[in-house]
Amino acid sequence: MTLPRVYVCRRLPDRGMDLLRGGADVRVWDQNEVPPPRDVLLREASQAFGLVSLLTDRIDDELLSQAPKLRVVANYAVGYDNIDVDAATRRGVVATNTPDVLTETTADLAWALLMAAARRVVEADAFTRSGKWRSWQPELLLGQDVHGRTLGLVGLGRIGAAVARRAQGFGMRVLYHDVVRREDLEGKLGIQFRPLESVLVESDFVSLHTPLTPQTRHLINADRLRSMKPTAVLVNTSRGPVIDEAALYEALKNGTIWAAGLDVFEREPLATDSPLLTLPNLIALPHVASASFETRSRMAEMAAANCLAVLAGRAPANPINPGVVTRLGLREGA
Ligand code: DGY
């Protein structure tokens, strides 16, 4: 039996690769550190029935128009701003993502950034290693208290809610803003809805959990940064362009806000000569919020299962454009 060709844009953890190899003729981009160049991606997509893409691979109308056999794009991420979903829908290509499995791991990292920025963990580590530590000092590396303060969440999806749950243990007041008010969660999580501006003004810590859309691009701009407390800490584990990075640089440099912890950037990888990296009050991570062994394995398994389901004529568990699934008459377990 001839198996359908699937192109995988980077080698995934074994659980996903093994699953894919069981049901498809798998080709893989073999360089782990960089995505396939555009010409390679276009060429491979033109022959593939399935693509397993990463957030670094642009799946746009140009690619889809040159991929006549393509039936599914299975993104190895919960975010899918790298995919032109409308174009996929027009062309009858099912797109899928990997929600839920990375929620808790991502929330853990948002908290790691929050705590590290508040208590200057990275600076303190560098200080210890530098040989500057002469003795205990009353005012050495003072930071911001986390317990009992106010946490503001911008976006209350799965990850925002998981971040809120962790705040209960720190006795924090939690405010949130989302385009959809989640009254169902307010009592359970002990959180209060506010307009975005109030979340920014009232919070000691602001953590971003919105998808990247035209509406959220540069949501956190110079004006909004100015409205925050001078002691505030900003955390971003969503998508880099949600923050206007030039404005953030100025805000951190001038003390408009106190510190930031970022896992995501407007341009990734962040250039080593980025002015952001000159700031001691910024922590910069290389987009690793979901990077635990177990979570990345579960994401791989999920992306592989989504891909294979469509190729076998079944509905995938995590469609982004369910209308296509219906149009194609794909059913779960069929
Ligand atoms: C996602 O899934 O969207 C993250 O950014 C990477 O895990």
GROMACS .gro file of C-alpha atoms and ligand atoms in nm:
model
  341
    1MET     CA    1   0.000   0.000   0.000
    2THR     CA    2   0.134   0.344  -0.086
    3LEU     CA    3   0.133   0.569   0.214
    4PRO     CA    4   0.051   0.941   0.173
    5ARG     CA    5   0.352   1.175   0.176
    6VAL     CA    6   0.384   1.395   0.485
    7TYR     CA    7   0.648   1.665   0.520
    8VAL     CA    8   0.758   1.744   0.876
    9CYS     CA    9   0.926   2.082   0.910
   10ARG     CA   10   1.157   1.975   1.197
   11ARG     CA   11   1.226   1.643   1.368
   12LEU     CA   12   0.971   1.609   1.649
   13PRO     CA   13   1.006   1.407   1.969
   14ASP     CA   14   0.999   1.031   1.899
   15ARG     CA   15   0.641   0.970   2.004
   16GLY     CA   16   0.520   1.194   1.720
   17MET     CA   17   0.769   1.071   1.461
   18ASP     CA   18   0.691   0.705   1.536
   19LEU     CA   19   0.319   0.765   1.505
   20LEU     CA   20   0.361   0.948   1.174
   21ARG     CA   21   0.587   0.679   1.031
   22GLY     CA   22   0.319   0.422   1.109
   23GLY     CA   23   0.073   0.589   0.871
   24ALA     CA   24   0.261   0.803   0.624
   25ASP     CA   25   0.557   0.825   0.395
   26VAL     CA   26   0.745   1.077   0.610
   27ARG     CA   27   1.003   1.325   0.491
   28VAL     CA   28   1.168   1.548   0.751
   29TRP     CA   29   1.371   1.867   0.735
   30ASP     CA   30   1.686   1.740   0.898
   31GLN     CA   31   1.844   2.053   1.045
   32ASN     CA   32   1.722   2.099   1.398
   33GLU     CA   33   1.834   2.455   1.456
   34VAL     CA   34   1.677   2.629   1.159
   35PRO     CA   35   1.350   2.595   0.968
   36PRO     CA   36   1.344   2.470   0.611
   37PRO     CA   37   1.424   2.754   0.369
   38ARG     CA   38   1.124   2.884   0.179
   39ASP     CA   39   1.215   2.712  -0.151
   40VAL     CA   40   1.251   2.376   0.024
   41LEU     CA   41   0.922   2.421   0.205
   42LEU     CA   42   0.741   2.513  -0.119
   43ARG     CA   43   0.893   2.220  -0.304
   44GLU     CA   44   0.812   1.968  -0.031
   45ALA     CA   45   0.460   2.106   0.017
   46SER     CA   46   0.392   2.073  -0.355
   47GLN     CA   47   0.428   1.693  -0.322
   48ALA     CA   48   0.274   1.643   0.021
   49PHE     CA   49  -0.070   1.534   0.140
   50GLY     CA   50   0.012   1.647   0.491
   51LEU     CA   51   0.240   1.908   0.645
   52VAL     CA   52   0.346   1.916   1.008
   53SER     CA   53   0.446   2.278   1.053
   54LEU     CA   54   0.604   2.482   1.331
   55LEU     CA   55   0.541   2.841   1.429
   56THR     CA   56   0.851   2.928   1.226
   57ASP     CA   57   0.698   2.804   0.897
   58ARG     CA   58   0.481   3.048   0.701
   59ILE     CA   59   0.186   2.859   0.558
   60ASP     CA   60   0.030   3.120   0.335
   61ASP     CA   61  -0.174   3.137   0.018
   62GLU     CA   62   0.137   3.123  -0.201
   63LEU     CA   63   0.233   2.789  -0.047
   64LEU     CA   64  -0.121   2.652  -0.046
   65SER     CA   65  -0.174   2.749  -0.411
   66GLN     CA   66   0.126   2.537  -0.508
   67ALA     CA   67   0.027   2.233  -0.301
   68PRO     CA   68  -0.255   2.067  -0.496
   69LYS     CA   69  -0.248   1.742  -0.298
   70LEU     CA   70  -0.235   1.901   0.044
   71ARG     CA   71  -0.520   1.801   0.275
   72VAL     CA   72  -0.392   1.893   0.620
   73VAL     CA   73  -0.156   2.135   0.793
   74ALA     CA   74  -0.096   2.011   1.146
   75ASN     CA   75   0.071   2.290   1.344
   76TYR     CA   76   0.301   2.182   1.626
   77ALA     CA   77   0.185   2.471   1.849
   78VAL     CA   78  -0.132   2.603   2.003
   79GLY     CA   79  -0.079   2.944   1.835
   80TYR     CA   80  -0.133   2.949   1.460
   81ASP     CA   81  -0.059   3.302   1.345
   82ASN     CA   82   0.192   3.144   1.103
   83ILE     CA   83  -0.099   2.993   0.906
   84ASP     CA   84  -0.331   3.184   0.673
   85VAL     CA   85  -0.638   3.002   0.802
   86ASP     CA   86  -0.875   3.177   0.558
   87ALA     CA   87  -0.663   3.065   0.263
   88ALA     CA   88  -0.653   2.708   0.397
   89THR     CA   89  -1.029   2.714   0.444
   90ARG     CA   90  -1.087   2.846   0.089
   91ARG     CA   91  -0.870   2.570  -0.049
   92GLY     CA   92  -1.030   2.295   0.157
   93VAL     CA   93  -0.717   2.224   0.362
   94VAL     CA   94  -0.778   2.128   0.725
   95ALA     CA   95  -0.557   2.314   0.974
   96THR     CA   96  -0.503   2.187   1.328
   97ASN     CA   97  -0.315   2.293   1.643
   98THR     CA   98  -0.209   2.147   1.980
   99PRO     CA   99  -0.423   2.305   2.255
  100ASP     CA  100  -0.454   2.191   2.620
  101VAL     CA  101  -0.144   1.973   2.642
  102LEU     CA  102   0.082   2.275   2.687
  103THR     CA  103  -0.141   2.488   2.909
  104GLU     CA  104   0.010   2.404   3.248
  105THR     CA  105   0.370   2.400   3.125
  106THR     CA  106   0.328   2.743   2.965
  107ALA     CA  107   0.164   2.879   3.280
  108ASP     CA  108   0.459   2.746   3.483
  109LEU     CA  109   0.699   2.941   3.265
  110ALA     CA  110   0.494   3.261   3.283
  111TRP     CA  111   0.529   3.229   3.659
  112ALA     CA  112   0.900   3.156   3.634
  113LEU     CA  113   0.943   3.480   3.437
  114LEU     CA  114   0.724   3.674   3.678
  115MET     CA  115   0.916   3.554   3.983
  116ALA     CA  116   1.256   3.587   3.819
  117ALA     CA  117   1.189   3.944   3.702
  118ALA     CA  118   1.035   4.047   4.035
  119ARG     CA  119   1.322   3.908   4.242
  120ARG     CA  120   1.602   3.979   3.992
  121VAL     CA  121   1.703   3.614   3.979
  122VAL     CA  122   1.904   3.640   3.658
  123GLU     CA  123   2.090   3.951   3.772
  124ALA     CA  124   2.157   3.792   4.110
  125ASP     CA  125   2.300   3.479   3.950
  126ALA     CA  126   2.529   3.690   3.730
  127PHE     CA  127   2.635   3.889   4.038
  128THR     CA  128   2.727   3.572   4.229
  129ARG     CA  129   2.934   3.442   3.939
  130SER     CA  130   3.105   3.777   3.879
  131GLY     CA  131   3.302   3.780   4.205
  132LYS     CA  132   3.132   4.105   4.316
  133TRP     CA  133   2.969   3.941   4.618
  134ARG     CA  134   3.168   4.076   4.911
  135SER     CA  135   2.924   4.030   5.202
  136TRP     CA  136   2.557   4.026   5.296
  137GLN     CA  137   2.418   4.374   5.239
  138PRO     CA  138   2.092   4.528   5.360
  139GLU     CA  139   2.003   4.666   5.021
  140LEU     CA  140   2.164   4.427   4.778
  141LEU     CA  141   1.952   4.339   4.474
  142LEU     CA  142   1.620   4.446   4.621
  143GLY     CA  143   1.316   4.338   4.422
  144GLN     CA  144   0.938   4.347   4.425
  145ASP     CA  145   0.722   4.131   4.651
  146VAL     CA  146   0.495   3.895   4.463
  147HIS     CA  147   0.271   3.765   4.742
  148GLY     CA  148  -0.032   3.975   4.822
  149ARG     CA  149   0.007   4.197   4.516
  150THR     CA  150  -0.220   4.241   4.214
  151LEU     CA  151  -0.181   4.029   3.903
  152GLY     CA  152  -0.340   4.149   3.579
  153LEU     CA  153  -0.410   3.902   3.300
  154VAL     CA  154  -0.461   4.022   2.948
  155GLY     CA  155  -0.643   3.730   2.786
  156LEU     CA  156  -0.823   3.464   2.986
  157GLY     CA  157  -0.804   3.156   2.770
  158ARG     CA  158  -0.676   2.824   2.896
  159ILE     CA  159  -0.326   2.953   2.976
  160GLY     CA  160  -0.443   3.279   3.134
  161ALA     CA  161  -0.675   3.078   3.361
  162ALA     CA  162  -0.392   2.841   3.458
  163VAL     CA  163  -0.175   3.142   3.550
  164ALA     CA  164  -0.464   3.278   3.760
  165ARG     CA  165  -0.497   2.949   3.950
  166ARG     CA  166  -0.133   2.963   4.053
  167ALA     CA  167  -0.182   3.318   4.188
  168GLN     CA  168  -0.419   3.188   4.456
  169GLY     CA  169  -0.122   3.028   4.633
  170PHE     CA  170   0.047   3.367   4.651
  171GLY     CA  171  -0.259   3.536   4.799
  172MET     CA  172  -0.284   3.772   4.504
  173ARG     CA  173  -0.574   3.978   4.381
  174VAL     CA  174  -0.626   3.884   4.017
  175LEU     CA  175  -0.779   4.114   3.755
  176TYR     CA  176  -0.834   4.015   3.396
  177HIS     CA  177  -0.942   4.152   3.065
  178ASP     CA  178  -1.058   3.953   2.765
  179VAL     CA  179  -1.280   4.033   2.468
  180VAL     CA  180  -1.516   3.776   2.614
  181ARG     CA  181  -1.600   3.819   2.982
  182ARG     CA  182  -1.574   3.481   3.161
  183GLU     CA  183  -1.825   3.516   3.443
  184ASP     CA  184  -1.830   3.137   3.470
  185LEU     CA  185  -1.467   3.142   3.587
  186GLU     CA  186  -1.473   3.453   3.804
  187GLY     CA  187  -1.599   3.288   4.125
  188LYS     CA  188  -1.400   2.971   4.075
  189LEU     CA  189  -1.069   3.147   4.019
  190GLY     CA  190  -1.141   3.446   4.243
  191ILE     CA  191  -1.075   3.688   3.958
  192GLN     CA  192  -1.233   4.018   3.862
  193PHE     CA  193  -1.309   4.150   3.513
  194ARG     CA  194  -1.185   4.500   3.427
  195PRO     CA  195  -1.148   4.709   3.113
  196LEU     CA  196  -0.798   4.669   2.969
  197GLU     CA  197  -0.694   5.016   3.083
  198SER     CA  198  -0.786   4.941   3.446
  199VAL     CA  199  -0.597   4.610   3.441
  200LEU     CA  200  -0.286   4.799   3.333
  201VAL     CA  201  -0.329   5.083   3.581
  202GLU     CA  202  -0.411   4.868   3.885
  203SER     CA  203  -0.176   4.571   3.844
  204ASP     CA  204   0.168   4.510   3.990
  205PHE     CA  205   0.226   4.227   3.745
  206VAL     CA  206   0.076   4.208   3.397
  207SER     CA  207   0.091   3.880   3.207
  208LEU     CA  208  -0.014   3.857   2.841
  209HIS     CA  209  -0.214   3.560   2.713
  210THR     CA  210  -0.377   3.676   2.391
  211PRO     CA  211  -0.340   3.519   2.048
  212LEU     CA  212  -0.169   3.739   1.789
  213THR     CA  213  -0.433   3.894   1.564
  214PRO     CA  214  -0.457   4.228   1.383
  215GLN     CA  215  -0.641   4.355   1.694
  216THR     CA  216  -0.372   4.247   1.942
  217ARG     CA  217  -0.065   4.354   1.740
  218HIS     CA  218   0.108   4.624   1.951
  219LEU     CA  219  -0.172   4.607   2.206
  220ILE     CA  220   0.089   4.705   2.464
  221ASN     CA  221   0.215   5.032   2.318
  222ALA     CA  222   0.386   5.341   2.458
  223ASP     CA  223   0.063   5.492   2.594
  224ARG     CA  224  -0.040   5.174   2.766
  225LEU     CA  225   0.306   5.123   2.914
  226ARG     CA  226   0.288   5.478   3.049
  227SER     CA  227  -0.039   5.393   3.222
  228MET     CA  228   0.126   5.112   3.421
  229LYS     CA  229   0.285   5.148   3.765
  230PRO     CA  230   0.654   5.240   3.776
  231THR     CA  231   0.699   4.927   3.990
  232ALA     CA  232   0.514   4.702   3.744
  233VAL     CA  233   0.652   4.385   3.588
  234LEU     CA  234   0.534   4.283   3.240
  235VAL     CA  235   0.542   3.916   3.134
  236ASN     CA  236   0.486   3.787   2.782
  237THR     CA  237   0.456   3.420   2.689
  238SER     CA  238   0.204   3.477   2.408
  239ARG     CA  239   0.343   3.626   2.087
  240GLY     CA  240   0.611   3.895   2.058
  241PRO     CA  241   0.425   4.143   1.837
  242VAL     CA  242   0.157   4.189   2.105
  243ILE     CA  243   0.411   4.432   2.257
  244ASP     CA  244   0.559   4.729   2.073
  245GLU     CA  245   0.919   4.637   2.153
  246ALA     CA  246   1.066   4.980   2.075
  247ALA     CA  247   0.821   5.132   2.323
  248LEU     CA  248   0.901   4.863   2.580
  249TYR     CA  249   1.272   4.934   2.547
  250GLU     CA  250   1.211   5.302   2.627
  251ALA     CA  251   0.976   5.216   2.914
  252LEU     CA  252   1.230   4.982   3.076
  253LYS     CA  253   1.519   5.218   3.020
  254ASN     CA  254   1.338   5.523   3.158
  255GLY     CA  255   1.180   5.346   3.455
  256THR     CA  256   0.826   5.386   3.321
  257ILE     CA  257   0.784   5.025   3.431
  258TRP     CA  258   1.016   4.826   3.653
  259ALA     CA  259   1.099   4.506   3.468
  260ALA     CA  260   0.989   4.261   3.202
  261GLY     CA  261   1.016   3.889   3.142
  262LEU     CA  262   0.975   3.790   2.779
  263ASP     CA  263   0.969   3.449   2.616
  264VAL     CA  264   0.861   3.584   2.277
  265PHE     CA  265   0.977   3.868   2.053
  266GLU     CA  266   0.869   4.068   1.751
  267ARG     CA  267   1.145   3.901   1.549
  268GLU     CA  268   1.265   3.558   1.648
  269PRO     CA  269   1.538   3.469   1.706
  270LEU     CA  270   1.608   3.794   1.892
  271ALA     CA  271   1.918   3.955   1.741
  272THR     CA  272   2.212   3.952   1.980
  273ASP     CA  273   2.258   4.325   1.914
  274SER     CA  274   1.897   4.402   2.012
  275PRO     CA  275   1.890   4.706   2.243
  276LEU     CA  276   1.662   4.502   2.472
  277LEU     CA  277   1.958   4.286   2.567
  278THR     CA  278   2.141   4.588   2.710
  279LEU     CA  279   1.876   4.625   2.981
  280PRO     CA  280   1.944   4.464   3.321
  281ASN     CA  281   1.572   4.476   3.404
  282LEU     CA  282   1.473   4.253   3.113
  283ILE     CA  283   1.479   3.873   3.110
  284ALA     CA  284   1.484   3.724   2.761
  285LEU     CA  285   1.411   3.358   2.692
  286PRO     CA  286   1.418   3.185   2.351
  287HIS     CA  287   1.045   3.098   2.317
  288VAL     CA  288   1.057   2.797   2.548
  289ALA     CA  289   0.730   2.826   2.742
  290SER     CA  290   0.607   2.480   2.638
  291ALA     CA  291   0.954   2.325   2.645
  292SER     CA  292   0.928   2.039   2.892
  293PHE     CA  293   1.008   1.682   2.788
  294GLU     CA  294   0.657   1.556   2.851
  295THR     CA  295   0.473   1.848   2.695
  296ARG     CA  296   0.676   1.860   2.375
  297SER     CA  297   0.621   1.484   2.338
  298ARG     CA  298   0.248   1.520   2.388
  299MET     CA  299   0.238   1.806   2.136
  300ALA     CA  300   0.420   1.586   1.884
  301GLU     CA  301   0.178   1.302   1.940
  302MET     CA  302  -0.117   1.536   1.902
  303ALA     CA  303   0.010   1.699   1.582
  304ALA     CA  304   0.085   1.355   1.435
  305ALA     CA  305  -0.258   1.221   1.530
  306ASN     CA  306  -0.431   1.527   1.380
  307CYS     CA  307  -0.238   1.486   1.056
  308LEU     CA  308  -0.300   1.112   1.024
  309ALA     CA  309  -0.669   1.145   1.108
  310VAL     CA  310  -0.733   1.373   0.812
  311LEU     CA  311  -0.525   1.158   0.579
  312ALA     CA  312  -0.729   0.855   0.686
  313GLY     CA  313  -1.054   1.042   0.616
  314ARG     CA  314  -1.134   1.104   0.983
  315ALA     CA  315  -1.203   1.427   1.171
  316PRO     CA  316  -0.897   1.547   1.363
  317ALA     CA  317  -0.936   1.618   1.734
  318ASN     CA  318  -0.811   1.978   1.710
  319PRO     CA  319  -0.925   2.154   1.393
  320ILE     CA  320  -0.872   2.529   1.365
  321ASN     CA  321  -1.112   2.551   1.070
  322PRO     CA  322  -1.383   2.299   1.162
  323GLY     CA  323  -1.595   2.421   0.868
  324VAL     CA  324  -1.358   2.241   0.630
  325VAL     CA  325  -1.388   1.921   0.834
  326THR     CA  326  -1.766   1.939   0.798
  327ARG     CA  327  -1.747   2.032   0.428
  328LEU     CA  328  -1.524   1.733   0.359
  329GLY     CA  329  -1.759   1.507   0.554
  330LEU     CA  330  -1.483   1.392   0.794
  331ARG     CA  331  -1.615   1.225   1.106
  332GLU     CA  332  -1.445   1.123   1.427
  333GLY     CA  333  -1.356   0.756   1.436
  334ALA     CA  334  -1.507   0.705   1.087
  335DGY     C1  335   0.264   2.762   2.097
  335DGY     O1  336   0.232   2.643   2.107
  335DGY     O2  337   0.195   2.843   2.036
  335DGY     C2  338   0.389   2.804   2.167
  335DGY     O3  339   0.424   2.933   2.137
  335DGY     C3  340   0.500   2.705   2.143
  335DGY     O4  341   0.469   2.593   2.217
   0.00000   0.00000   0.00000
